[in-house]
Amino acid sequence: RWTNWVGFVTHKPVTEDYAPLLPWFGVMLLGFVVTRARPHLWRGEAPRPLAVLGRWSLSFYMVHQPVLIGLLMGLQQLR
């Protein structure tokens, strides 16, 4: 159907990366409203590790899978 991208689906698609727009758009808008209404809740910058991951997100994404696969293969060899 033409409304699938919004989240109006009759059954979940086969892919695991399906994220409908409507529920997550509402969560995002709620975050905007809270930060505008209560600016004192968020002071300063993002925590340092989170900021580093944000700046290097693609590199982290590309490296983490081979590292995890290597760790799992190493654990399998120990068994």
JSON list of C-alpha atoms in Angstrom, two decimals:
[
{"chain": "A", "resi": 1, "resn": "ARG", "atom": "CA", "xyz": [0.00, 0.00, 0.00]},
{"chain": "A", "resi": 2, "resn": "TRP", "atom": "CA", "xyz": [1.04, 3.59, -0.48]},
{"chain": "A", "resi": 3, "resn": "THR", "atom": "CA", "xyz": [0.83, 4.27, 3.29]},
{"chain": "A", "resi": 4, "resn": "ASN", "atom": "CA", "xyz": [3.41, 1.65, 4.31]},
{"chain": "A", "resi": 5, "resn": "TRP", "atom": "CA", "xyz": [6.21, 4.21, 4.80]},
{"chain": "A", "resi": 6, "resn": "VAL", "atom": "CA", "xyz": [4.08, 6.02, 7.39]},
{"chain": "A", "resi": 7, "resn": "GLY", "atom": "CA", "xyz": [3.45, 2.91, 9.46]},
{"chain": "A", "resi": 8, "resn": "PHE", "atom": "CA", "xyz": [-0.02, 1.86, 8.33]},
{"chain": "A", "resi": 9, "resn": "VAL", "atom": "CA", "xyz": [0.79, -1.73, 7.39]},
{"chain": "A", "resi": 10, "resn": "THR", "atom": "CA", "xyz": [-1.33, -4.84, 7.68]},
{"chain": "A", "resi": 11, "resn": "HIS", "atom": "CA", "xyz": [1.67, -7.07, 8.43]},
{"chain": "A", "resi": 12, "resn": "LYS", "atom": "CA", "xyz": [5.33, -6.50, 9.26]},
{"chain": "A", "resi": 13, "resn": "PRO", "atom": "CA", "xyz": [7.62, -6.58, 6.21]},
{"chain": "A", "resi": 14, "resn": "VAL", "atom": "CA", "xyz": [10.25, -9.30, 5.84]},
{"chain": "A", "resi": 15, "resn": "THR", "atom": "CA", "xyz": [13.12, -6.83, 6.36]},
{"chain": "A", "resi": 16, "resn": "GLU", "atom": "CA", "xyz": [14.37, -6.19, 9.88]},
{"chain": "A", "resi": 17, "resn": "ASP", "atom": "CA", "xyz": [15.29, -2.55, 9.25]},
{"chain": "A", "resi": 18, "resn": "TYR", "atom": "CA", "xyz": [11.68, -1.36, 8.88]},
{"chain": "A", "resi": 19, "resn": "ALA", "atom": "CA", "xyz": [10.98, 1.66, 11.08]},
{"chain": "A", "resi": 20, "resn": "PRO", "atom": "CA", "xyz": [7.61, 3.35, 10.51]},
{"chain": "A", "resi": 21, "resn": "LEU", "atom": "CA", "xyz": [7.56, 7.13, 10.49]},
{"chain": "A", "resi": 22, "resn": "LEU", "atom": "CA", "xyz": [4.59, 7.91, 12.72]},
{"chain": "A", "resi": 23, "resn": "PRO", "atom": "CA", "xyz": [5.48, 6.53, 16.15]},
{"chain": "A", "resi": 24, "resn": "TRP", "atom": "CA", "xyz": [9.11, 7.70, 15.95]},
{"chain": "A", "resi": 25, "resn": "PHE", "atom": "CA", "xyz": [8.19, 11.12, 14.55]},
{"chain": "A", "resi": 26, "resn": "GLY", "atom": "CA", "xyz": [5.99, 11.61, 17.61]},
{"chain": "A", "resi": 27, "resn": "VAL", "atom": "CA", "xyz": [8.86, 10.70, 19.94]},
{"chain": "A", "resi": 28, "resn": "MET", "atom": "CA", "xyz": [11.10, 13.19, 18.13]},
{"chain": "A", "resi": 29, "resn": "LEU", "atom": "CA", "xyz": [8.50, 15.96, 18.43]},
{"chain": "A", "resi": 30, "resn": "LEU", "atom": "CA", "xyz": [8.06, 15.18, 22.12]},
{"chain": "A", "resi": 31, "resn": "GLY", "atom": "CA", "xyz": [11.81, 15.64, 22.58]},
{"chain": "A", "resi": 32, "resn": "PHE", "atom": "CA", "xyz": [11.67, 19.00, 20.81]},
{"chain": "A", "resi": 33, "resn": "VAL", "atom": "CA", "xyz": [8.79, 20.17, 23.01]},
{"chain": "A", "resi": 34, "resn": "VAL", "atom": "CA", "xyz": [10.48, 19.06, 26.24]},
{"chain": "A", "resi": 35, "resn": "THR", "atom": "CA", "xyz": [13.78, 20.77, 25.41]},
{"chain": "A", "resi": 36, "resn": "ARG", "atom": "CA", "xyz": [11.97, 23.99, 24.46]},
{"chain": "A", "resi": 37, "resn": "ALA", "atom": "CA", "xyz": [9.71, 23.96, 27.52]},
{"chain": "A", "resi": 38, "resn": "ARG", "atom": "CA", "xyz": [12.39, 22.95, 30.02]},
{"chain": "A", "resi": 39, "resn": "PRO", "atom": "CA", "xyz": [15.79, 24.14, 28.80]},
{"chain": "A", "resi": 40, "resn": "HIS", "atom": "CA", "xyz": [17.29, 23.77, 32.29]},
{"chain": "A", "resi": 41, "resn": "LEU", "atom": "CA", "xyz": [17.00, 19.96, 31.98]},
{"chain": "A", "resi": 42, "resn": "TRP", "atom": "CA", "xyz": [19.75, 19.93, 29.32]},
{"chain": "A", "resi": 43, "resn": "ARG", "atom": "CA", "xyz": [22.79, 21.97, 30.25]},
{"chain": "A", "resi": 44, "resn": "GLY", "atom": "CA", "xyz": [26.09, 21.99, 28.49]},
{"chain": "A", "resi": 45, "resn": "GLU", "atom": "CA", "xyz": [27.40, 19.61, 25.90]},
{"chain": "A", "resi": 46, "resn": "ALA", "atom": "CA", "xyz": [26.78, 15.95, 25.22]},
{"chain": "A", "resi": 47, "resn": "PRO", "atom": "CA", "xyz": [28.77, 13.48, 27.33]},
{"chain": "A", "resi": 48, "resn": "ARG", "atom": "CA", "xyz": [32.24, 13.03, 25.84]},
{"chain": "A", "resi": 49, "resn": "PRO", "atom": "CA", "xyz": [31.92, 9.38, 24.66]},
{"chain": "A", "resi": 50, "resn": "LEU", "atom": "CA", "xyz": [28.57, 10.13, 23.04]},
{"chain": "A", "resi": 51, "resn": "ALA", "atom": "CA", "xyz": [30.00, 13.17, 21.25]},
{"chain": "A", "resi": 52, "resn": "VAL", "atom": "CA", "xyz": [32.95, 11.12, 19.95]},
{"chain": "A", "resi": 53, "resn": "LEU", "atom": "CA", "xyz": [30.61, 8.40, 18.65]},
{"chain": "A", "resi": 54, "resn": "GLY", "atom": "CA", "xyz": [28.53, 11.08, 16.94]},
{"chain": "A", "resi": 55, "resn": "ARG", "atom": "CA", "xyz": [31.54, 12.53, 15.15]},
{"chain": "A", "resi": 56, "resn": "TRP", "atom": "CA", "xyz": [32.89, 9.15, 14.13]},
{"chain": "A", "resi": 57, "resn": "SER", "atom": "CA", "xyz": [29.61, 7.26, 13.64]},
{"chain": "A", "resi": 58, "resn": "LEU", "atom": "CA", "xyz": [30.32, 5.88, 10.16]},
{"chain": "A", "resi": 59, "resn": "SER", "atom": "CA", "xyz": [33.79, 4.70, 11.12]},
{"chain": "A", "resi": 60, "resn": "PHE", "atom": "CA", "xyz": [32.45, 3.10, 14.29]},
{"chain": "A", "resi": 61, "resn": "TYR", "atom": "CA", "xyz": [29.68, 1.40, 12.31]},
{"chain": "A", "resi": 62, "resn": "MET", "atom": "CA", "xyz": [32.10, 0.05, 9.70]},
{"chain": "A", "resi": 63, "resn": "VAL", "atom": "CA", "xyz": [34.59, -1.25, 12.29]},
{"chain": "A", "resi": 64, "resn": "HIS", "atom": "CA", "xyz": [32.29, -2.73, 14.92]},
{"chain": "A", "resi": 65, "resn": "GLN", "atom": "CA", "xyz": [31.00, -5.65, 12.85]},
{"chain": "A", "resi": 66, "resn": "PRO", "atom": "CA", "xyz": [34.39, -7.18, 11.93]},
{"chain": "A", "resi": 67, "resn": "VAL", "atom": "CA", "xyz": [35.52, -6.69, 15.52]},
{"chain": "A", "resi": 68, "resn": "LEU", "atom": "CA", "xyz": [32.42, -8.44, 16.90]},
{"chain": "A", "resi": 69, "resn": "ILE", "atom": "CA", "xyz": [32.70, -11.25, 14.36]},
{"chain": "A", "resi": 70, "resn": "GLY", "atom": "CA", "xyz": [36.37, -11.69, 15.28]},
{"chain": "A", "resi": 71, "resn": "LEU", "atom": "CA", "xyz": [35.50, -11.83, 18.97]},
{"chain": "A", "resi": 72, "resn": "LEU", "atom": "CA", "xyz": [32.79, -14.41, 18.36]},
{"chain": "A", "resi": 73, "resn": "MET", "atom": "CA", "xyz": [35.13, -16.52, 16.24]},
{"chain": "A", "resi": 74, "resn": "GLY", "atom": "CA", "xyz": [37.75, -16.32, 18.99]},
{"chain": "A", "resi": 75, "resn": "LEU", "atom": "CA", "xyz": [35.22, -17.41, 21.60]},
{"chain": "A", "resi": 76, "resn": "GLN", "atom": "CA", "xyz": [34.17, -20.28, 19.38]},
{"chain": "A", "resi": 77, "resn": "GLN", "atom": "CA", "xyz": [37.80, -21.44, 19.13]},
{"chain": "A", "resi": 78, "resn": "LEU", "atom": "CA", "xyz": [38.06, -21.47, 22.94]},
{"chain": "A", "resi": 79, "resn": "ARG", "atom": "CA", "xyz": [35.17, -23.92, 23.23]}
]
